[in-house]
Short mmCIF file of C-alpha atoms in Angstrom, two decimals:
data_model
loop_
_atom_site.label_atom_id
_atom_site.label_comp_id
_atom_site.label_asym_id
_atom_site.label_seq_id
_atom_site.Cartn_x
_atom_site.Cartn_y
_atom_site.Cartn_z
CA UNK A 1 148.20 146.60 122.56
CA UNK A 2 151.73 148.08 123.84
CA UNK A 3 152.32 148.72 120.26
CA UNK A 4 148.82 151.19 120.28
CA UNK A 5 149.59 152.50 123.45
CA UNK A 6 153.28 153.58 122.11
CA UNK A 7 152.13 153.98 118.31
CA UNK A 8 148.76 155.10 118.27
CA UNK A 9 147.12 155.13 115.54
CA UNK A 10 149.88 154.74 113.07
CA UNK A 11 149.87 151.13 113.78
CA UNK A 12 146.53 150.13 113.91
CA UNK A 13 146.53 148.57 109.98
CA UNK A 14 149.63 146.58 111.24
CA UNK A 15 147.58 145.17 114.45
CA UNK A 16 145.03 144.04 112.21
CA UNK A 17 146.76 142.42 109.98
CA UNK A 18 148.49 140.18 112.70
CA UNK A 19 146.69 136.75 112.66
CA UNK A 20 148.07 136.74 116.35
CA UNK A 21 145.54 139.74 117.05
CA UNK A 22 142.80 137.96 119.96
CA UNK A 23 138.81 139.12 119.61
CA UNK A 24 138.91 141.74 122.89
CA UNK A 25 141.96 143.81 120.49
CA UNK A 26 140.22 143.37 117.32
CA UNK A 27 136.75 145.06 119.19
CA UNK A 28 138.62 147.27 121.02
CA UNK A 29 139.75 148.56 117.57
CA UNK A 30 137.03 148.27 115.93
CA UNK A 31 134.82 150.80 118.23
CA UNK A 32 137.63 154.03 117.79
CA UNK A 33 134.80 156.09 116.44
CA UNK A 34 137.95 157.97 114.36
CA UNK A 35 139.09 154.68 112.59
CA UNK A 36 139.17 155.09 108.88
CA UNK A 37 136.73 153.26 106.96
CA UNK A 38 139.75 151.40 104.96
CA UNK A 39 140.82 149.49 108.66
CA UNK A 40 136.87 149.25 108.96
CA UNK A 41 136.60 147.36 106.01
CA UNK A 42 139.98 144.79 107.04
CA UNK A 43 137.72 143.90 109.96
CA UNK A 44 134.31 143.40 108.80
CA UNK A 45 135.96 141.38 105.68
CA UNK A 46 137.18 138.92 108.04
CA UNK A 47 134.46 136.54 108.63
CA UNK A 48 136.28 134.61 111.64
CA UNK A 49 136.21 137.59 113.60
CA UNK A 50 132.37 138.14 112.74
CA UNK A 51 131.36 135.35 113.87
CA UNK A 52 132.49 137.06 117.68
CA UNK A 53 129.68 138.37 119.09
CA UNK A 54 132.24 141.03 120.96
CA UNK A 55 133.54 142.46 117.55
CA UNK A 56 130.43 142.56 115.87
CA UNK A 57 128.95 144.83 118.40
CA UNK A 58 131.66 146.67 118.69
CA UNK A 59 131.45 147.56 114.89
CA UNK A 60 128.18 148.09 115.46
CA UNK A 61 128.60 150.84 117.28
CA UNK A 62 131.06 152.17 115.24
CA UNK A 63 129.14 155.48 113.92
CA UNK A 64 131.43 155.34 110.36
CA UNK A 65 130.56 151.68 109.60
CA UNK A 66 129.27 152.51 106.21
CA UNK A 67 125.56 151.00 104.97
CA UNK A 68 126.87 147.69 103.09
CA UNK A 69 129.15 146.87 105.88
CA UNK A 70 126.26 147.30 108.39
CA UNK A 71 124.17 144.80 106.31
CA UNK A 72 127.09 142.19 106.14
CA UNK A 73 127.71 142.49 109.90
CA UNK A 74 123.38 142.31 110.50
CA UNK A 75 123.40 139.45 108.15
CA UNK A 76 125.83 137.20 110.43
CA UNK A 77 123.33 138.16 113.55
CA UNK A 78 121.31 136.03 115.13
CA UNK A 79 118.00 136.25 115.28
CA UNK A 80 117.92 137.53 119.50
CA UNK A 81 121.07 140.05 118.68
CA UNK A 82 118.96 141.69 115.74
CA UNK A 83 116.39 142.31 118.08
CA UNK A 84 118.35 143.88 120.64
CA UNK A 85 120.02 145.99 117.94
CA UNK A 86 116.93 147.09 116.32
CA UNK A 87 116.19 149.05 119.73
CA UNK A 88 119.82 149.71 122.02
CA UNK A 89 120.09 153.62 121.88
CA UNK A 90 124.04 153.17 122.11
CA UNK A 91 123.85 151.89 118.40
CA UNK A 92 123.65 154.66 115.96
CA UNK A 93 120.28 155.37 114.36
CA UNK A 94 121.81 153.90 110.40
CA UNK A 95 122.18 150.52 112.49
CA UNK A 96 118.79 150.42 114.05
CA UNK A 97 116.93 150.95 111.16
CA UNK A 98 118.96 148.37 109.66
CA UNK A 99 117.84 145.84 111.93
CA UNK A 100 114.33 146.84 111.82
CA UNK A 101 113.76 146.34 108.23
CA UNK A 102 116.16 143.07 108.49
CA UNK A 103 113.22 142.06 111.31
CA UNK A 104 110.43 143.03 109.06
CA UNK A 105 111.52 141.38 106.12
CA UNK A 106 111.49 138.11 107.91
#
């Protein structure tokens, strides 16, 4: 994280690319509300670091995660998470409704 803190931005796609990167770094990333949807995409197509509770919520609430990549990261949820995110106000409102009809379909 020196890198970030020296970098910013500019080296964000590096950072993620590092297999060396630990979950708290990858969420930490992943909940910049001004990270493009292309370094959005790196993380959520990474199914190690979905399975972290940490960086899934922190894409979560991610307000830019588009639809398809909310669904993949919902999908990998369990049951007790989906609940929570069907109603936590910090998530934003594409997310909740998400988990709703994920509930409702069950």
């Amino acid at each position: 994280m020196v890198l970030e803190r020296l970098y910013g931005k500019n080296v964000w796609e590096a950072l993620l690319r590092n297999p060396r990167l630990t979950p708290p770094e990858v969420s930490r990333i992943a909940r910049y509300g001004s990270l493009p949807r292309v370094l959005l995409e790196i993380i959520v197509g990474d199914n190690t670091w979905l399975q972290i509770p940490e960086v899934r919520r922190a894409l979560l609430s991610n307000p830019r995660l588009a639809p398809d990549q909310i669904q993949k990261v919902l999908r990998l949820t369990p049951k007790h998470e989906l609940k929570l995110a069907a109603v936590q106000p910090s998530y934003p409102y594409a997310v909740r409704n998400a988990a709703r009809m994920m509930l409702r379909d069950d």
